[in-house]
mmCIF file of C-alpha atoms in Angstrom:
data_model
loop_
_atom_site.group_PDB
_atom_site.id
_atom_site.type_symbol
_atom_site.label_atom_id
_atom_site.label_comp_id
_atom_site.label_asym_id
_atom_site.label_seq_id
_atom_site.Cartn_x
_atom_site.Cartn_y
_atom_site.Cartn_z
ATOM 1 C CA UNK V 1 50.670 79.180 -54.788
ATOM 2 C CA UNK V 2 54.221 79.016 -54.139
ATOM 3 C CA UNK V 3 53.175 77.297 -50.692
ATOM 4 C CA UNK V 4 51.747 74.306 -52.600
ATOM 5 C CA UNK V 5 54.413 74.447 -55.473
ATOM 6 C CA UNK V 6 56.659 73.299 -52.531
ATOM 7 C CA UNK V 7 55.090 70.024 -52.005
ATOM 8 C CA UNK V 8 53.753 70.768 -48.528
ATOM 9 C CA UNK V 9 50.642 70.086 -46.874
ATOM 10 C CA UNK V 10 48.228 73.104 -45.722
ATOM 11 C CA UNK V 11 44.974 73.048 -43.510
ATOM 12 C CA UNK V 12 41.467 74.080 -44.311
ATOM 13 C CA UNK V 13 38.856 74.037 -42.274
ATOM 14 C CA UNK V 14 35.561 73.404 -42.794
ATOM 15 C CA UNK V 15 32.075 73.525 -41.165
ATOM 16 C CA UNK V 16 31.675 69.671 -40.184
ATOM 17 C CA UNK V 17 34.632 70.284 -37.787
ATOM 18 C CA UNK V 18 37.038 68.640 -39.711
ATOM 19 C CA UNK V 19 40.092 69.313 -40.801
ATOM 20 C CA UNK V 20 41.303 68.469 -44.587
ATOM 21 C CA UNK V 21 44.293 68.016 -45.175
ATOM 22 C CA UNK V 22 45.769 69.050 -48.613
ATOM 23 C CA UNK V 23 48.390 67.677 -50.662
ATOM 24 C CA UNK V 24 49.189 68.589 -54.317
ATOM 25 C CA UNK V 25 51.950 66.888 -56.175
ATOM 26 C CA UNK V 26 56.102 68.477 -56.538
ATOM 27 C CA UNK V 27 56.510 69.707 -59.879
ATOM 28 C CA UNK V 28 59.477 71.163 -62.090
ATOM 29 C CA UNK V 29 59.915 72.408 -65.287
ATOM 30 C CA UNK V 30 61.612 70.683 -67.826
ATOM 31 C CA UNK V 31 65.340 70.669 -68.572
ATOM 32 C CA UNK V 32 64.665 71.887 -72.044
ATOM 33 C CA UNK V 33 62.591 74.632 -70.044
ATOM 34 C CA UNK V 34 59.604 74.452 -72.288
ATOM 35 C CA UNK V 35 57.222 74.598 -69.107
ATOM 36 C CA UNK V 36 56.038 71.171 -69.392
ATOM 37 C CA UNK V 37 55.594 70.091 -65.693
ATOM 38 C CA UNK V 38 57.413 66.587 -65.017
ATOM 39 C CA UNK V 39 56.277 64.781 -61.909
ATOM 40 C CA UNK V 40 57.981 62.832 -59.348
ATOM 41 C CA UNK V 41 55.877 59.926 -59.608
ATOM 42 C CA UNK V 42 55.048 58.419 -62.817
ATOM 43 C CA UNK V 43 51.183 59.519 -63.930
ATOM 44 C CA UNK V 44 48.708 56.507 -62.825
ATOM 45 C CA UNK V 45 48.055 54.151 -66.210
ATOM 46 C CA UNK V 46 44.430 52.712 -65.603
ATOM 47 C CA UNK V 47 41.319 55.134 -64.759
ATOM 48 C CA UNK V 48 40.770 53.393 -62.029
ATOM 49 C CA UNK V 49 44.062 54.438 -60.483
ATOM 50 C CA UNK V 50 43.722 58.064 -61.683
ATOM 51 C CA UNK V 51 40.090 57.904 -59.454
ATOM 52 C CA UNK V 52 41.718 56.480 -56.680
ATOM 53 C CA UNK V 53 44.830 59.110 -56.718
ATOM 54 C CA UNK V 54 42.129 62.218 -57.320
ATOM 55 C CA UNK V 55 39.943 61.287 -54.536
ATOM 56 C CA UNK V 56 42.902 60.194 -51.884
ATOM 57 C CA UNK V 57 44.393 63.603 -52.950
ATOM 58 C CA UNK V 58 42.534 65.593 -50.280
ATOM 59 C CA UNK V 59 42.149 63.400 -46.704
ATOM 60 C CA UNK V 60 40.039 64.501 -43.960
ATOM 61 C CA UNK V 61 40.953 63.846 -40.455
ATOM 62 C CA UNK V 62 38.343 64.100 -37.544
ATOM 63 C CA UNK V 63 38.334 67.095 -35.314
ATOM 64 C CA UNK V 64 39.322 66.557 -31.478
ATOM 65 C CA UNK V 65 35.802 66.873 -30.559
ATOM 66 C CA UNK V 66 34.904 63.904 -33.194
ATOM 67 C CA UNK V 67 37.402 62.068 -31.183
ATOM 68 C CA UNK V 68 35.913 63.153 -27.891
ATOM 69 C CA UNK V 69 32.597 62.933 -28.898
ATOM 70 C CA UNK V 70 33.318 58.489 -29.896
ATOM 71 C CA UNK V 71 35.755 58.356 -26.768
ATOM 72 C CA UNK V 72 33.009 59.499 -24.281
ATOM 73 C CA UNK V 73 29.402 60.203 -25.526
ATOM 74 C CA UNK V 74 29.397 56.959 -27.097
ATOM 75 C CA UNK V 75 30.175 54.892 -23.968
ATOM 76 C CA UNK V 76 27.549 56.632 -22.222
ATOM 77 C CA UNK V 77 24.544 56.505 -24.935
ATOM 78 C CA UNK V 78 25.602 52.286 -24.759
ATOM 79 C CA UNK V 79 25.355 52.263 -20.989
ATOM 80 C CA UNK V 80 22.607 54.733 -20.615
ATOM 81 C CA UNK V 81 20.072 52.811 -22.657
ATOM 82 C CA UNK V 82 21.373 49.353 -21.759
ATOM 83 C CA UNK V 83 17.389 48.823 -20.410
ATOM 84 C CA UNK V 84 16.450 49.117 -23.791
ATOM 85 C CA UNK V 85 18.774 46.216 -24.932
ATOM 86 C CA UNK V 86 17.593 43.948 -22.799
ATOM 87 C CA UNK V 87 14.696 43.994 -23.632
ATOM 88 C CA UNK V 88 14.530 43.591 -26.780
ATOM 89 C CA UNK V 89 17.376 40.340 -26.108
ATOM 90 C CA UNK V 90 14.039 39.140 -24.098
ATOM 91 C CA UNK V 91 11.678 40.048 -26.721
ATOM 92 C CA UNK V 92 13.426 37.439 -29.110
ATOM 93 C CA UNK V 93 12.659 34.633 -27.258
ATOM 94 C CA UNK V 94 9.036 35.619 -25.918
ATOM 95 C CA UNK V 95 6.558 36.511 -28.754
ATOM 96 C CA UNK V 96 3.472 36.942 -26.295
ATOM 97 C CA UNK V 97 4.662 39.690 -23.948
ATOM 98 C CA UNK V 98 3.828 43.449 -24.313
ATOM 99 C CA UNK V 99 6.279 46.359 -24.214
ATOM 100 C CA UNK V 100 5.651 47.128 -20.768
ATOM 101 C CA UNK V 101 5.753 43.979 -19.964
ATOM 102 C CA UNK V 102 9.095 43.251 -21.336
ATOM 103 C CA UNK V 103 10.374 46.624 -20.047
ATOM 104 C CA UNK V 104 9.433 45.360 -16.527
ATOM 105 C CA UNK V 105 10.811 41.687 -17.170
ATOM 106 C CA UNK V 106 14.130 43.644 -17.856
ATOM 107 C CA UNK V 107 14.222 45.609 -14.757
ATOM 108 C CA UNK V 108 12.536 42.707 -12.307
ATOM 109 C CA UNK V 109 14.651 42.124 -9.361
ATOM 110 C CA UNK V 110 15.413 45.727 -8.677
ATOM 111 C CA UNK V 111 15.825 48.721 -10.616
ATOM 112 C CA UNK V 112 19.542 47.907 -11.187
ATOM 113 C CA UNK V 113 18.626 45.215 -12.995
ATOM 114 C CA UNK V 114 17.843 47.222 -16.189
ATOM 115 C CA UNK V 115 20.989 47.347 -16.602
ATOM 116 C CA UNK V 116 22.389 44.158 -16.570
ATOM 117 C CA UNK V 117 25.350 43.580 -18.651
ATOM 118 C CA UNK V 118 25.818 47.493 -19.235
ATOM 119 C CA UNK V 119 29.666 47.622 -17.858
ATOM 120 C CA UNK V 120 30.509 44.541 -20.249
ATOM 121 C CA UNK V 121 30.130 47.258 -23.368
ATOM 122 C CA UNK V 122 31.133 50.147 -21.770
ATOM 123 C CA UNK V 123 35.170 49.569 -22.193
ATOM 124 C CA UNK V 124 34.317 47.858 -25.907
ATOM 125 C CA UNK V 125 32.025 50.709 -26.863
ATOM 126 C CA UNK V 126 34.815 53.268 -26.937
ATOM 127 C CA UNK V 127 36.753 52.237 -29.730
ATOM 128 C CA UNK V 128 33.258 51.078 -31.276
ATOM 129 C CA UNK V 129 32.155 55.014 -31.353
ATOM 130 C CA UNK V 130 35.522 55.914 -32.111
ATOM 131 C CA UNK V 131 34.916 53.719 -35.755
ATOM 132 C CA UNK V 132 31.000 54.789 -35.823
ATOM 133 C CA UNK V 133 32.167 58.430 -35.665
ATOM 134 C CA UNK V 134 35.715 59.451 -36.503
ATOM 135 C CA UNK V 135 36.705 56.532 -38.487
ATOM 136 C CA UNK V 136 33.965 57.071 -40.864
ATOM 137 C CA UNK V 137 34.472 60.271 -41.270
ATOM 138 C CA UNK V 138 38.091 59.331 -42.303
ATOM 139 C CA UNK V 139 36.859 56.352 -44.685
ATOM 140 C CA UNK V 140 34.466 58.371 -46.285
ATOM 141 C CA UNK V 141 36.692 61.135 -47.808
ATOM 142 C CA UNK V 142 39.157 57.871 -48.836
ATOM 143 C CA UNK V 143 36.665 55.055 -50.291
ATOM 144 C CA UNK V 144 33.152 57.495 -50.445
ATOM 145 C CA UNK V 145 30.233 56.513 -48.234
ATOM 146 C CA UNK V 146 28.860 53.270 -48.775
ATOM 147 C CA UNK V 147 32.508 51.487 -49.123
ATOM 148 C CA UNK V 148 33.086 53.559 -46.347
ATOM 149 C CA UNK V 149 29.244 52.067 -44.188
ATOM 150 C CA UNK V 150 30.511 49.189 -45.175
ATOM 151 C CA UNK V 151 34.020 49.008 -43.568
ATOM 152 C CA UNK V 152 32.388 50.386 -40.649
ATOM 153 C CA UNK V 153 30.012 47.904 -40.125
ATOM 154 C CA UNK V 154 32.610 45.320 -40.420
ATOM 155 C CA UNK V 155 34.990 46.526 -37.884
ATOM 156 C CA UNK V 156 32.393 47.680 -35.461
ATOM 157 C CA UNK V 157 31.511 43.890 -35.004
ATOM 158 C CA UNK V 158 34.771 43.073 -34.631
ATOM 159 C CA UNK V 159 34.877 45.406 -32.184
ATOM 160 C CA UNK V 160 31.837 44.458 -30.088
ATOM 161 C CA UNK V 161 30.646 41.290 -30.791
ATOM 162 C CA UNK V 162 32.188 39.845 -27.934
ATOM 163 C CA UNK V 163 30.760 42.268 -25.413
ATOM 164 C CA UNK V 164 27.010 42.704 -27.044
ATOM 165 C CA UNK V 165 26.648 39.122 -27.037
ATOM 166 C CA UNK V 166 27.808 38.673 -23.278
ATOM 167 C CA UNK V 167 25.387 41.921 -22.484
ATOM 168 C CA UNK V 168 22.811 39.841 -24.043
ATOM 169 C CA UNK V 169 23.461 36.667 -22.731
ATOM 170 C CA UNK V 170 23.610 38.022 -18.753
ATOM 171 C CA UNK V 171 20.154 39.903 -19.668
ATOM 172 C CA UNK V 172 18.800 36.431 -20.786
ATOM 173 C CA UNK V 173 20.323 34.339 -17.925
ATOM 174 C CA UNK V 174 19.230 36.668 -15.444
ATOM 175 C CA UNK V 175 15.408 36.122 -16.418
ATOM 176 C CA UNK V 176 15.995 32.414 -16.725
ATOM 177 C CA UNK V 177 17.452 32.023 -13.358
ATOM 178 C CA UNK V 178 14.613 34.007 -11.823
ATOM 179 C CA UNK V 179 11.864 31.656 -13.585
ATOM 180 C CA UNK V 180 14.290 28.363 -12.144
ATOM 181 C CA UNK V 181 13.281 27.407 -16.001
ATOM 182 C CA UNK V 182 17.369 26.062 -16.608
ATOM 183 C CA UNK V 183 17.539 27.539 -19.907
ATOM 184 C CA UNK V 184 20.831 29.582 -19.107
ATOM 185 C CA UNK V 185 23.338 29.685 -22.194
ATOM 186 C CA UNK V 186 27.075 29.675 -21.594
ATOM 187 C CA UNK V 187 28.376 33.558 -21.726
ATOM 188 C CA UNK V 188 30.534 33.512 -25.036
ATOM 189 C CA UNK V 189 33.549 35.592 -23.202
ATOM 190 C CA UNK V 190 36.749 36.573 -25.151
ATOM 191 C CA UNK V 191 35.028 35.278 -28.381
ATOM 192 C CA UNK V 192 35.965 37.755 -31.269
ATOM 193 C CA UNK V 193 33.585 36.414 -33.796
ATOM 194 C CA UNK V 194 31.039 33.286 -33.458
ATOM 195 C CA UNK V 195 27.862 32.502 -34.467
ATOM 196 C CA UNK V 196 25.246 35.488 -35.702
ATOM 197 C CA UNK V 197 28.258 37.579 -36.874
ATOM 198 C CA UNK V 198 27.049 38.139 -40.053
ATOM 199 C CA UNK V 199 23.703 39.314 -39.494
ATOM 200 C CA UNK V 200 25.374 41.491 -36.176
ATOM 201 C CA UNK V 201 27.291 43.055 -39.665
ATOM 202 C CA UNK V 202 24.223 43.116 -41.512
ATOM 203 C CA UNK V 203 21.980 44.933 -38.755
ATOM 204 C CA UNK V 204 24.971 47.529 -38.108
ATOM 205 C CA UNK V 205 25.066 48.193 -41.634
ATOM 206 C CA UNK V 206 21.588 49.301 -41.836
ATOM 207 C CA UNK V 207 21.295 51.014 -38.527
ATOM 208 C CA UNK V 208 24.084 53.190 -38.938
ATOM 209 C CA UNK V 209 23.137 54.322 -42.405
ATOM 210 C CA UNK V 210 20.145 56.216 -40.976
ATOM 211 C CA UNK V 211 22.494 59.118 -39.396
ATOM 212 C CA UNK V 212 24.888 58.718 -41.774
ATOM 213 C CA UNK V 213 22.488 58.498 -45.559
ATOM 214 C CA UNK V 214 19.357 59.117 -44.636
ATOM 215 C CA UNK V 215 19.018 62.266 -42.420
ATOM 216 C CA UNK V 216 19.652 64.762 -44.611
ATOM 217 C CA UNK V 217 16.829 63.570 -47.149
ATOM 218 C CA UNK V 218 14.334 63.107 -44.131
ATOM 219 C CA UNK V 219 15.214 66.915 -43.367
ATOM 220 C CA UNK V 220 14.483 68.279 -46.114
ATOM 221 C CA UNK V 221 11.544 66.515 -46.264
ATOM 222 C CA UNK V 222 10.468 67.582 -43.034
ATOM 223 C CA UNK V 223 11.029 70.879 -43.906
ATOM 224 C CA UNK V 224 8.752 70.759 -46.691
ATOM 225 C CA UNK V 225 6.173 69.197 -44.291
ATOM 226 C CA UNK V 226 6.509 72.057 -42.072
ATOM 227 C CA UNK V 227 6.547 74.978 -44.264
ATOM 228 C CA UNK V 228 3.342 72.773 -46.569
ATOM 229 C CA UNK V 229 1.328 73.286 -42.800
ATOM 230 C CA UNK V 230 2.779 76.810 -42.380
ATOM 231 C CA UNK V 231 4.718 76.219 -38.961
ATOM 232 C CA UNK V 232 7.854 77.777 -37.774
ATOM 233 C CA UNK V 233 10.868 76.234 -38.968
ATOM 234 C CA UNK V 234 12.882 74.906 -35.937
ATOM 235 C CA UNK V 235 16.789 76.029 -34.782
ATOM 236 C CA UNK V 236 18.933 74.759 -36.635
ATOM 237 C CA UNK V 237 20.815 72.558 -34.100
ATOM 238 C CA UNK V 238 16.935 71.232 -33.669
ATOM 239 C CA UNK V 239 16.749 70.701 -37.441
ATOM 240 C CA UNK V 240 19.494 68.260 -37.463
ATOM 241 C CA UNK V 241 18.413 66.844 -34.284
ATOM 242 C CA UNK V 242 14.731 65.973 -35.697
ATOM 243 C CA UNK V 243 16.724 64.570 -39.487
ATOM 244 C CA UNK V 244 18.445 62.212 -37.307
ATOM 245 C CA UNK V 245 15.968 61.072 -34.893
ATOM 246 C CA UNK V 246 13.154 60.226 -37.993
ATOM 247 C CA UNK V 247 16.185 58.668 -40.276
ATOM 248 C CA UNK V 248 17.180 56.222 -37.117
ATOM 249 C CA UNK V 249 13.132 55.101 -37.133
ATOM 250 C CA UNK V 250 13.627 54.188 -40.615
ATOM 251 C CA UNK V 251 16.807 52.707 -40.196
ATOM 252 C CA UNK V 252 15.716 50.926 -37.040
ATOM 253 C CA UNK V 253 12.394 49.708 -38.989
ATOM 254 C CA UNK V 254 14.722 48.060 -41.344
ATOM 255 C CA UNK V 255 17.312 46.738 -39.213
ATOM 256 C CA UNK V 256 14.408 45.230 -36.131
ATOM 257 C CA UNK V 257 14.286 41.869 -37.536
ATOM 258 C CA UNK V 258 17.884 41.185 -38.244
ATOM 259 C CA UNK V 259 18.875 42.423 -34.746
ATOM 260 C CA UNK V 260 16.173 40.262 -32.997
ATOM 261 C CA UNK V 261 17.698 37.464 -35.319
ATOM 262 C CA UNK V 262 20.756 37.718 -34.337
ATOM 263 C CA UNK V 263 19.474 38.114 -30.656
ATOM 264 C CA UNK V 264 17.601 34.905 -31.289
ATOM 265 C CA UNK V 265 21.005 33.200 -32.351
ATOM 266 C CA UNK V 266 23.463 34.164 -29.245
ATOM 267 C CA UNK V 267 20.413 33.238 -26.603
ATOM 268 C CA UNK V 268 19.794 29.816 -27.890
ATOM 269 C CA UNK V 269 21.744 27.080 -26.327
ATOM 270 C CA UNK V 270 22.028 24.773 -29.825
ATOM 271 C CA UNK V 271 22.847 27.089 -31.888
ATOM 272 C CA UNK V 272 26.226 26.878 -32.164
ATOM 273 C CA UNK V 273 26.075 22.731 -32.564
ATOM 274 C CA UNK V 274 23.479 23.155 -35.802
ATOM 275 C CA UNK V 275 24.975 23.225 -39.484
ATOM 276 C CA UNK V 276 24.522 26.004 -41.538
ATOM 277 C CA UNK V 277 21.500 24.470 -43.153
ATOM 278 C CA UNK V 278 19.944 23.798 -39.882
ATOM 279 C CA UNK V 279 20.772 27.515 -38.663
ATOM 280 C CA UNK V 280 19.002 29.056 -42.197
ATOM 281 C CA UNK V 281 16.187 27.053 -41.414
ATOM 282 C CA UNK V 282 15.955 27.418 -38.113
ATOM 283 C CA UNK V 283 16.495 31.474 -38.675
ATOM 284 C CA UNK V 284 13.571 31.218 -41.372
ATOM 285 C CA UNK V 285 11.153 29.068 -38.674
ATOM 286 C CA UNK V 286 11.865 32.048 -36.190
ATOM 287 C CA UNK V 287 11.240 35.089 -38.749
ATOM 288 C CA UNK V 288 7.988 33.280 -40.145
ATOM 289 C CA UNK V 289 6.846 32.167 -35.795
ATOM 290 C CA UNK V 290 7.852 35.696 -34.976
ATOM 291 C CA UNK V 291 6.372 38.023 -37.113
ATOM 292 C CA UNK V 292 3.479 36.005 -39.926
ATOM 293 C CA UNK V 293 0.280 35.339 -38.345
ATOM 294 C CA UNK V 294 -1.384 31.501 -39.555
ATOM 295 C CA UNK V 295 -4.922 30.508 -39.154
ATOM 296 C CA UNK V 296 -5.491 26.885 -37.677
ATOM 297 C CA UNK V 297 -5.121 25.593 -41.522
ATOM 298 C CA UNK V 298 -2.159 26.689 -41.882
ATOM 299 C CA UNK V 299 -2.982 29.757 -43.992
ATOM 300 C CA UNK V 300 -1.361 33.235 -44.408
ATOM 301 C CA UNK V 301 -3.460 35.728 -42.456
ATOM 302 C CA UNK V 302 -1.132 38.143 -42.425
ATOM 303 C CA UNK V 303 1.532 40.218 -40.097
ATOM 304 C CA UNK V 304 1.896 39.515 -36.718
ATOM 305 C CA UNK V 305 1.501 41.643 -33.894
ATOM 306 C CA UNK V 306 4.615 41.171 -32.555
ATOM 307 C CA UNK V 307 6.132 42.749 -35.381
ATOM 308 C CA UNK V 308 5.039 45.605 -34.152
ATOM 309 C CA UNK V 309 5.905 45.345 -30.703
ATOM 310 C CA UNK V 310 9.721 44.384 -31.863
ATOM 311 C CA UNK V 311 9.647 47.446 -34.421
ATOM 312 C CA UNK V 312 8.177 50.126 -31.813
ATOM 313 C CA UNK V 313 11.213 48.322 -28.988
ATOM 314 C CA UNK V 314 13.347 48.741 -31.858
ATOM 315 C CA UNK V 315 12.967 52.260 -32.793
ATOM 316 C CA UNK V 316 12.676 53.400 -29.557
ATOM 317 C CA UNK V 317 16.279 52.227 -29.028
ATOM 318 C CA UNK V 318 18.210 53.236 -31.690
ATOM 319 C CA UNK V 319 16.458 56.692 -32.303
ATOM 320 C CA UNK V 320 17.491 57.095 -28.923
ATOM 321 C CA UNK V 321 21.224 56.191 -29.426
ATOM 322 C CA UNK V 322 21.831 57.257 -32.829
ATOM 323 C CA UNK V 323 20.174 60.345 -32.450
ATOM 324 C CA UNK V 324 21.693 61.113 -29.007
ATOM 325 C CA UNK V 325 25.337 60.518 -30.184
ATOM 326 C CA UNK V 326 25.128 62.598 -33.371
ATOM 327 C CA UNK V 327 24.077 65.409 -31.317
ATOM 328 C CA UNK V 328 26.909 64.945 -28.925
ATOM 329 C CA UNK V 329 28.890 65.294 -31.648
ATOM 330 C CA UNK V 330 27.566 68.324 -32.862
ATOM 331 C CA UNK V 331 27.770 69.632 -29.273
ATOM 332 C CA UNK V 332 30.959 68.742 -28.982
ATOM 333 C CA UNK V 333 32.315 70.121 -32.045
ATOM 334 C CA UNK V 334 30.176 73.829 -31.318
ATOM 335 C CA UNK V 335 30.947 73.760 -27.670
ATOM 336 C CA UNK V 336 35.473 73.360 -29.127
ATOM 337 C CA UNK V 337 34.810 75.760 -32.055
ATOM 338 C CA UNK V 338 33.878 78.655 -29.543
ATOM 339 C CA UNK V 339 36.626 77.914 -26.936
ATOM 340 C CA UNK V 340 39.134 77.473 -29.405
#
């Protein structure tokens, strides 16, 4: 059209609430006037730059209810099911204590408790959303999913490493000062980075890939389930709701041991003064203690029940908050759509 001829940009919208942004390139005919388009720019000389221009060529930018929906639902799924947290931070250094009973260690004191260390994410967890849900939106159209998980991952640790390790460290400190045992660690404030970093990237990685990858192949396949049994298909907005919640279980399955890892590494006092050797060996003692059950000969008799009790704690929590924030941001996005 003569619109894009001109070189400007145009909006289309689509139905992810999002806006895309279109672009197409100035051309002119010839002086010879022979029709043969010339462009401003030189045409790109590898493949790989002709991929890169094609898929940059069209740029999606969130929707201000994405940018709501990471501004304030995210904050308040972090605070809400700070409980949660804590107790799995206590379930990495106590491998004999039940769920319930780790769900009561976390709230002993008072029911306040529970949610110790909760205001030292909430400011963090803002721009953390903000990357979790608008950002990746953005990266995705640029760099395609998985470059686009991956760049997520990375600067959502930068973002809260600092405060999930303090959250994690007050939860710890609180129990220890209650038992008199003197095992308190030093709260790692204003620490960007430190020790556990990469598997805090690691475990975000894999969590976040459950809302993100998986829930639209665990849909369908629950929608083959239901219609295999012959039961009413669900609302739609339930539909998506039910693809996320089962694809953060998987995700959370995957992602249980690397988050009580790096639990493990920011509640234990001497792990910052052991070499990298001594932390990978340490890190492999703690997996193989944790979760591998030995008979009195030292044998392999298999997995260990607190495997279980970590994985259950560990879906519980981020079904909760992944599946809880992607249907604020559906909300969000139907609630602006029909008052717009």
């Amino acid at each position: 059209s003569s619109h894009l001829a001109s070189g400007d940009g145009h909006q289309v919208r689509n139905g992810f609430g999002v806006y895309r942004l279109i672009f197409s390139c100035v051309t002119m005919r010839d002086p010879d006037c022979r029709g043969i388009p010339v462009f401003n720019s030189p045409p790109p000389r590898s493949r790989c730059v002709r991929r890169l221009r094609l898929r940059t060529g069209s740029v999606v930018f969130p929707e201000t209810p994405l940018l709501l929906a990471g501004a304030f639902g995210g904050p308040f799924c972090i605070f809400l099911f700070t409980p949660l947290r804590n107790a799995l931070t206590l379930a990495s250094q106590d491998s004999t204590s039940s769920v319930l009973q780790l769900y009561a260690a976390a709230f002993k004191g008072g029911f306040h408790n529970g949610w110790t260390g909760g205001f030292v994410t909430l400011l963090p967890s803002c721009p953390q959303f903000l990357v979790m849900g608008p950002f990746f939106h953005l990266a995705r159209t640029l760099v395609g999913v998985q470059l686009a998980l991956l760049a997520t991952a990375v600067l959502e640790t930068l973002i809260s490493f600092s405060s999930q390790t303090v959250n994690a460290q007050m939860a710890f400190n609180q129990i220890q000062v209650q038992l008199d045992s003197g095992l308190e660690v030093h709260l790692a404030r204003h620490m960007v980075l430190g020790p556990g970093a990469g598997v805090h990237i690691v475990r975000n990685l894999v969590a976040l890939s459950g809302i993100r990858i998986l829930s639209e192949p665990c849909l369908a396949g629950l929608l083959v389930l239901i219609g295999y049994v012959g039961l009413p298909a669900p609302a739609l907005p339930w539909q998506k709701f039910l693809g996320d919640f089962v694809a953060s279980i998987g995700a959370a399955i995957c992602s249980a041991p690397l988050n009580q890892l790096y639990n493990f590494a920011v509640t234990t006092a001497d792990y910052a003064t052991w070499s990298t050797s001594e932390r990978v060996t340490r890190c492999l003692d703690f997996l193989r203690c944790q979760y591998l059950s030995f008979g009195a000969a030292g044998e392999f008799r298999g997995l260990s029940p607190t495997l279980f009790r970590d994985l259950f704690m560990r879906c519980l929590y981020v079904s909760a908050l992944y599946a809880s924030f992607a249907a604020i941001e559906r909300m969000s996005v139907r609630v602006w759509n029909k008052n717009v």
